[in-house]
PDB file of C-alpha atoms in Angstrom:
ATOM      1  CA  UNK X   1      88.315  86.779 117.563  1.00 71.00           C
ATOM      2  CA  UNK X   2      86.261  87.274 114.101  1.00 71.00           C
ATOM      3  CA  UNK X   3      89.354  88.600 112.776  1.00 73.00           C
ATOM      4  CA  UNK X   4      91.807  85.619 113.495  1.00 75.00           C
ATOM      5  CA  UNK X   5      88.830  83.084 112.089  1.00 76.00           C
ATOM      6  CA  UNK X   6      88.699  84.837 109.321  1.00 75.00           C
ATOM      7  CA  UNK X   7      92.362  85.329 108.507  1.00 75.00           C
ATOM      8  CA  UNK X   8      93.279  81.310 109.386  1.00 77.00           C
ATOM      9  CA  UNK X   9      90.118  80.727 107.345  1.00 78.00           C
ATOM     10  CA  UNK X  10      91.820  82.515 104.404  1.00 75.00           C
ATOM     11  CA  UNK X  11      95.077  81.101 104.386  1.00 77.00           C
ATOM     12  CA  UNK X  12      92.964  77.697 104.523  1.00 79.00           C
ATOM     13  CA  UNK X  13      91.330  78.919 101.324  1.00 78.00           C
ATOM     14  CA  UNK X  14      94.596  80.036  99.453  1.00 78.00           C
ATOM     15  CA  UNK X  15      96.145  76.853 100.498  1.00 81.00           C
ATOM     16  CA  UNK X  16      93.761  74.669  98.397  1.00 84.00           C
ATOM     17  CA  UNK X  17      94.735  76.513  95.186  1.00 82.00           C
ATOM     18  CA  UNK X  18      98.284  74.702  96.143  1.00 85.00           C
ATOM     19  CA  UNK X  19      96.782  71.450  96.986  1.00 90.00           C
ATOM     20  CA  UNK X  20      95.058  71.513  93.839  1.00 90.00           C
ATOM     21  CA  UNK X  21      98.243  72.351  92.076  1.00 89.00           C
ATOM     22  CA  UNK X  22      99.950  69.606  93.650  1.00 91.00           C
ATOM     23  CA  UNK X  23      97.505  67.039  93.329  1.00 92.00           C
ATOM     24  CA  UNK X  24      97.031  67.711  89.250  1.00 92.00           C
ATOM     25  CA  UNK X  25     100.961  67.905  89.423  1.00 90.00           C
ATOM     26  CA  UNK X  26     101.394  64.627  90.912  1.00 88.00           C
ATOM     27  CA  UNK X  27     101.109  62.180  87.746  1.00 89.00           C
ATOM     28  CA  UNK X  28     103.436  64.047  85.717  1.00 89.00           C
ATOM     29  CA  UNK X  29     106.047  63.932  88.626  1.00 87.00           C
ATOM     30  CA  UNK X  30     105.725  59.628  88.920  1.00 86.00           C
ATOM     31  CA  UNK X  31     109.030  59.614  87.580  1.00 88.00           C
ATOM     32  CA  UNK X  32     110.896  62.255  89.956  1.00 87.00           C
ATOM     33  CA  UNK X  33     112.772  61.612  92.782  1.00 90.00           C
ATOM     34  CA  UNK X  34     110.512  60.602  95.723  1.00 89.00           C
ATOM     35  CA  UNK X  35     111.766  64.003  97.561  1.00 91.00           C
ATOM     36  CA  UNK X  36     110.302  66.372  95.327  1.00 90.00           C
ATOM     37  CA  UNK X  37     107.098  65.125  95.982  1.00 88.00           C
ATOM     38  CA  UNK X  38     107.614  65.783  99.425  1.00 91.00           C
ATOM     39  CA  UNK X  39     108.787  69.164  98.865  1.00 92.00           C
ATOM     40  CA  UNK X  40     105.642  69.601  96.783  1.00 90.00           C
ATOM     41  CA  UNK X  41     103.574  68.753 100.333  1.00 91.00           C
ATOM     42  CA  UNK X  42     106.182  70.667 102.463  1.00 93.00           C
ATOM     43  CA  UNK X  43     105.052  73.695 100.400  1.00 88.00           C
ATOM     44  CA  UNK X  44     101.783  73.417 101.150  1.00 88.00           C
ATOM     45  CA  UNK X  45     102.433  72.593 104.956  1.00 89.00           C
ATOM     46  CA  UNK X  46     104.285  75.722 105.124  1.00 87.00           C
ATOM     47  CA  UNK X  47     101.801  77.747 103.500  1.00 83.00           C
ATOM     48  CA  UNK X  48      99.029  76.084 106.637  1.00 82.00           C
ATOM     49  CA  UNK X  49     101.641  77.007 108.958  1.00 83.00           C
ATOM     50  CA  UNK X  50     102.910  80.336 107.574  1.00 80.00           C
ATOM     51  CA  UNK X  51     100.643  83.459 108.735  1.00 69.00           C
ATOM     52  CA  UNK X  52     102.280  85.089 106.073  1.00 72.00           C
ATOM     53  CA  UNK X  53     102.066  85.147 101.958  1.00 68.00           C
ATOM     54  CA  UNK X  54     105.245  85.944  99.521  1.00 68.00           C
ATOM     55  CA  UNK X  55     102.442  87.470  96.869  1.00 67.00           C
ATOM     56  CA  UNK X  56     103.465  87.840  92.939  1.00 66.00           C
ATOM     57  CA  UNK X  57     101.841  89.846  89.873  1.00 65.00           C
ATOM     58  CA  UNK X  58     102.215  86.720  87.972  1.00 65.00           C
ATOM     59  CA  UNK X  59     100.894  84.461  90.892  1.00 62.00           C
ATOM     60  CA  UNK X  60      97.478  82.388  89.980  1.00 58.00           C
ATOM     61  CA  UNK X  61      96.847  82.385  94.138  1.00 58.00           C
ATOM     62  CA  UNK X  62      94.891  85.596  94.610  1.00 54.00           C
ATOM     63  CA  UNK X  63      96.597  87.913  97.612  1.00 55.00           C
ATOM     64  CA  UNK X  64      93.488  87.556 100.020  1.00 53.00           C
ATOM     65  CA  UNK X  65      90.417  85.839  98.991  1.00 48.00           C
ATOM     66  CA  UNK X  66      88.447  86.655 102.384  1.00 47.00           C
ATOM     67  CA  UNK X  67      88.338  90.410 103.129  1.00 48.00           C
ATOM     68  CA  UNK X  68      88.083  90.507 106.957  1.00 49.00           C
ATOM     69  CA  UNK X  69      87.394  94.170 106.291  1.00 50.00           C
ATOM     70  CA  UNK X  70      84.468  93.818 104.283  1.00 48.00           C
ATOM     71  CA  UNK X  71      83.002  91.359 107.043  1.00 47.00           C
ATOM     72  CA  UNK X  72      83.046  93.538 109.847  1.00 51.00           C
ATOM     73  CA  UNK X  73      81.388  96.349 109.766  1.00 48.00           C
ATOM     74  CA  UNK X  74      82.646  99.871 109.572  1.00 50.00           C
ATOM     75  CA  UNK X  75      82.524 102.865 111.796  1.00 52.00           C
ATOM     76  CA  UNK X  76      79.422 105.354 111.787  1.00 53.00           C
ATOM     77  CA  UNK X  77      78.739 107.208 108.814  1.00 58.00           C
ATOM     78  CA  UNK X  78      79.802 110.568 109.209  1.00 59.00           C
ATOM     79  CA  UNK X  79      78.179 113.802 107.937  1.00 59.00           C
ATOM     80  CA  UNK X  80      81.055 116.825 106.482  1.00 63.00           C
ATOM     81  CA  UNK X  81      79.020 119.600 105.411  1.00 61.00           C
ATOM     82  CA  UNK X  82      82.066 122.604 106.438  1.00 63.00           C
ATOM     83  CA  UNK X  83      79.496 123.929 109.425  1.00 65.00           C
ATOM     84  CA  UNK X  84      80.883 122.537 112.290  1.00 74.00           C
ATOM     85  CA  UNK X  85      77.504 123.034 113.966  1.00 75.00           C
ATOM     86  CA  UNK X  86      75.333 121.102 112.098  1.00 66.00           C
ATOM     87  CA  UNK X  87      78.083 118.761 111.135  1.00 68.00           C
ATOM     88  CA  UNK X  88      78.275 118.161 115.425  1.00 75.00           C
ATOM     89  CA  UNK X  89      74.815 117.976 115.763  1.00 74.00           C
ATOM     90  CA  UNK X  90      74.072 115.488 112.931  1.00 69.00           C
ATOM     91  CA  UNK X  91      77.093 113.302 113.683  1.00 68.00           C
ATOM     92  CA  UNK X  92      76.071 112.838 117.440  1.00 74.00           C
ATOM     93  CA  UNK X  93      72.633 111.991 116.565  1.00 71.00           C
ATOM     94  CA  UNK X  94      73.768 109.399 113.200  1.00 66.00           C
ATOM     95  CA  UNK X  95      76.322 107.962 115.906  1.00 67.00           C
ATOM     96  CA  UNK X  96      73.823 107.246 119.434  1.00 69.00           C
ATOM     97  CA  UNK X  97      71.050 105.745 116.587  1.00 65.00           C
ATOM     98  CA  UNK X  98      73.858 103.242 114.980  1.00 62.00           C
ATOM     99  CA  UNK X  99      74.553  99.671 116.674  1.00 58.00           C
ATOM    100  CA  UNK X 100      77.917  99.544 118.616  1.00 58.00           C
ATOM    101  CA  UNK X 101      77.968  95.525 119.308  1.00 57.00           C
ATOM    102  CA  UNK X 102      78.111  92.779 116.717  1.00 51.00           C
ATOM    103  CA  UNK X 103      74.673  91.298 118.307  1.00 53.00           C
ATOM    104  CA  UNK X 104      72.913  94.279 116.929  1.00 55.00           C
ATOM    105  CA  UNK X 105      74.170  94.954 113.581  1.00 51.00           C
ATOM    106  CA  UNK X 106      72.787  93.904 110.663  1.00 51.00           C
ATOM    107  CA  UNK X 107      75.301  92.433 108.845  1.00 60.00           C
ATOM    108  CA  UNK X 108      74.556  88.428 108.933  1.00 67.00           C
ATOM    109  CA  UNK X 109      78.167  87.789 107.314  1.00 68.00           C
ATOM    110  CA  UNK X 110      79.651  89.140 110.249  1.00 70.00           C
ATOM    111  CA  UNK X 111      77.274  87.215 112.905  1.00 73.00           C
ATOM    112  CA  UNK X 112      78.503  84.312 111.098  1.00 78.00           C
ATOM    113  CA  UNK X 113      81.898  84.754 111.486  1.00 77.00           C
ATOM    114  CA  UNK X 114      81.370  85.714 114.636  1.00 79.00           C
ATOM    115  CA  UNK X 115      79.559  82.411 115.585  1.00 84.00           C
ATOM    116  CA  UNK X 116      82.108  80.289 113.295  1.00 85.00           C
ATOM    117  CA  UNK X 117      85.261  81.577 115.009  1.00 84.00           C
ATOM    118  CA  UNK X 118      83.271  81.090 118.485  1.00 87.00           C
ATOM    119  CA  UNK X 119      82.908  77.242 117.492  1.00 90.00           C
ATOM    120  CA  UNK X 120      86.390  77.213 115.852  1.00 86.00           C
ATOM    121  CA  UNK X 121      87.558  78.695 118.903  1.00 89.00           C
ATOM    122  CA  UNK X 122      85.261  75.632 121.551  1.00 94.00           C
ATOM    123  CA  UNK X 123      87.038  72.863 118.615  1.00 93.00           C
ATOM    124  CA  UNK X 124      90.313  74.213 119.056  1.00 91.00           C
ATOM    125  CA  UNK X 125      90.118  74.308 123.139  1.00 95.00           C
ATOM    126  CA  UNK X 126      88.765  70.810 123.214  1.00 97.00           C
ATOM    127  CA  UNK X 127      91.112  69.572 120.633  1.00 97.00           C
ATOM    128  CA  UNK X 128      93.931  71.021 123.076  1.00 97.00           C
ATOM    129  CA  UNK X 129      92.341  69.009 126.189  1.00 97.00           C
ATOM    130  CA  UNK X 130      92.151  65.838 124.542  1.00 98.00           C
ATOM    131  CA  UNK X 131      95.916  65.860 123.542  1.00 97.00           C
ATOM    132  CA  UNK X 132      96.604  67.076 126.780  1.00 97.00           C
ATOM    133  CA  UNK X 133      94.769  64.713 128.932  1.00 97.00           C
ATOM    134  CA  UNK X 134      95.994  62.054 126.235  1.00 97.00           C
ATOM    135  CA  UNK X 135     100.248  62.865 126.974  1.00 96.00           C
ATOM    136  CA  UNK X 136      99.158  62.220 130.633  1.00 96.00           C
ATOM    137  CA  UNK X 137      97.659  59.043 129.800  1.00 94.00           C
ATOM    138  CA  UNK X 138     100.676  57.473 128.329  1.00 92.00           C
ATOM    139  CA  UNK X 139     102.902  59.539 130.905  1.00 91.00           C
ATOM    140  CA  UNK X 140     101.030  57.292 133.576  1.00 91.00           C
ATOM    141  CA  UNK X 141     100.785  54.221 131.412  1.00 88.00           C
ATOM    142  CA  UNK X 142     104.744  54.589 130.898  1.00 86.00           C
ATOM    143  CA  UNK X 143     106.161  55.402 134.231  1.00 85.00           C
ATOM    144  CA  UNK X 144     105.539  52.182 135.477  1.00 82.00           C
ATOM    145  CA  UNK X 145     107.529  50.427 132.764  1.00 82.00           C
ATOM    146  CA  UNK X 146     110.873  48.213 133.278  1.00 82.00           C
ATOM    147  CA  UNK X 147     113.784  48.293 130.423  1.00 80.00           C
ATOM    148  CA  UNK X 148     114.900  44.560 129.297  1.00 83.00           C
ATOM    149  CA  UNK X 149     117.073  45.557 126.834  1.00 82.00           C
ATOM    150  CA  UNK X 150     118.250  48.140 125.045  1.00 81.00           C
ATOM    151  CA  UNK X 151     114.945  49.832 123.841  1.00 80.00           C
ATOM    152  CA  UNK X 152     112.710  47.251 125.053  1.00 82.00           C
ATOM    153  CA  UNK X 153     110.952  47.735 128.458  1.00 77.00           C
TER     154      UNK X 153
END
């Protein structure tokens, strides 16, 4: 779950480089057609929307600015001395001494992701209910309704 925060939270991030861009774009564009100014703010809908980037060399939006990788942490350090012995016997040990959950490593980056994408996650769900219960509402409110005329009930 860490791993989805993280990478909506990054395309959030990337996205206000082209929010900025539009918004100090915006004065010099008064005299353009209306639509390109929409097209300026479909852009950066589609980059919200898009889980993927079209990434440049010459682009001033850098490719990923959260590494989700550097977040979580990595496997168990592991020991490669050419004895397979002691290499066995050192790895086993290095490996039943390190943390396997997030709750007991000691990373606090990746506690906090884990906690934000828990109450990104509880937003989202409750966000989903209220539109939900809300369609019903109206579905309710509606079904009762008489047409006059035309579009007028």
């Amino acid at each position: 779950m860490a791993a989805i925060f993280l990478k909506v939270a990054d395309m959030s991030a990337s996205a206000c480089f082209l929010i900025a861009a539009v918004m100090l774009l915006r004065p010099a564009l008064t005299r353009a057609p209306r639509y390109v100014r929409c097209l300026l703010w479909a852009m950066v809908g589609i980059k919200l929307l898009c889980p993927i980037s079209i990434e440049s060399a010459m682009s001033i939006i850098p490719a990923q600015i959260i590494d989700a990788q550097a977040v979580q942490f990595g496997g168990s350090p592991v020991l490669n001395t050419g004895f397979a012995s002691l290499d066995g016997a050192v790895n086993n040990a290095i490996a039943s001494s390190m943390p396997h959950s997030p709750a007991a490593s000691a990373d606090p980056l990746y506690l906090l992701a884990a906690v934000l994408s828990a109450v990104w996650l509880l937003g989202a769900a409750t966000m989903a209910a209220y539109t939900l219960i809300a369609c019903l509402r109206l579905r309710r409110r509606v079904a009762a309704s008489v047409r006059l005329d035309g579009n007028v009930y």
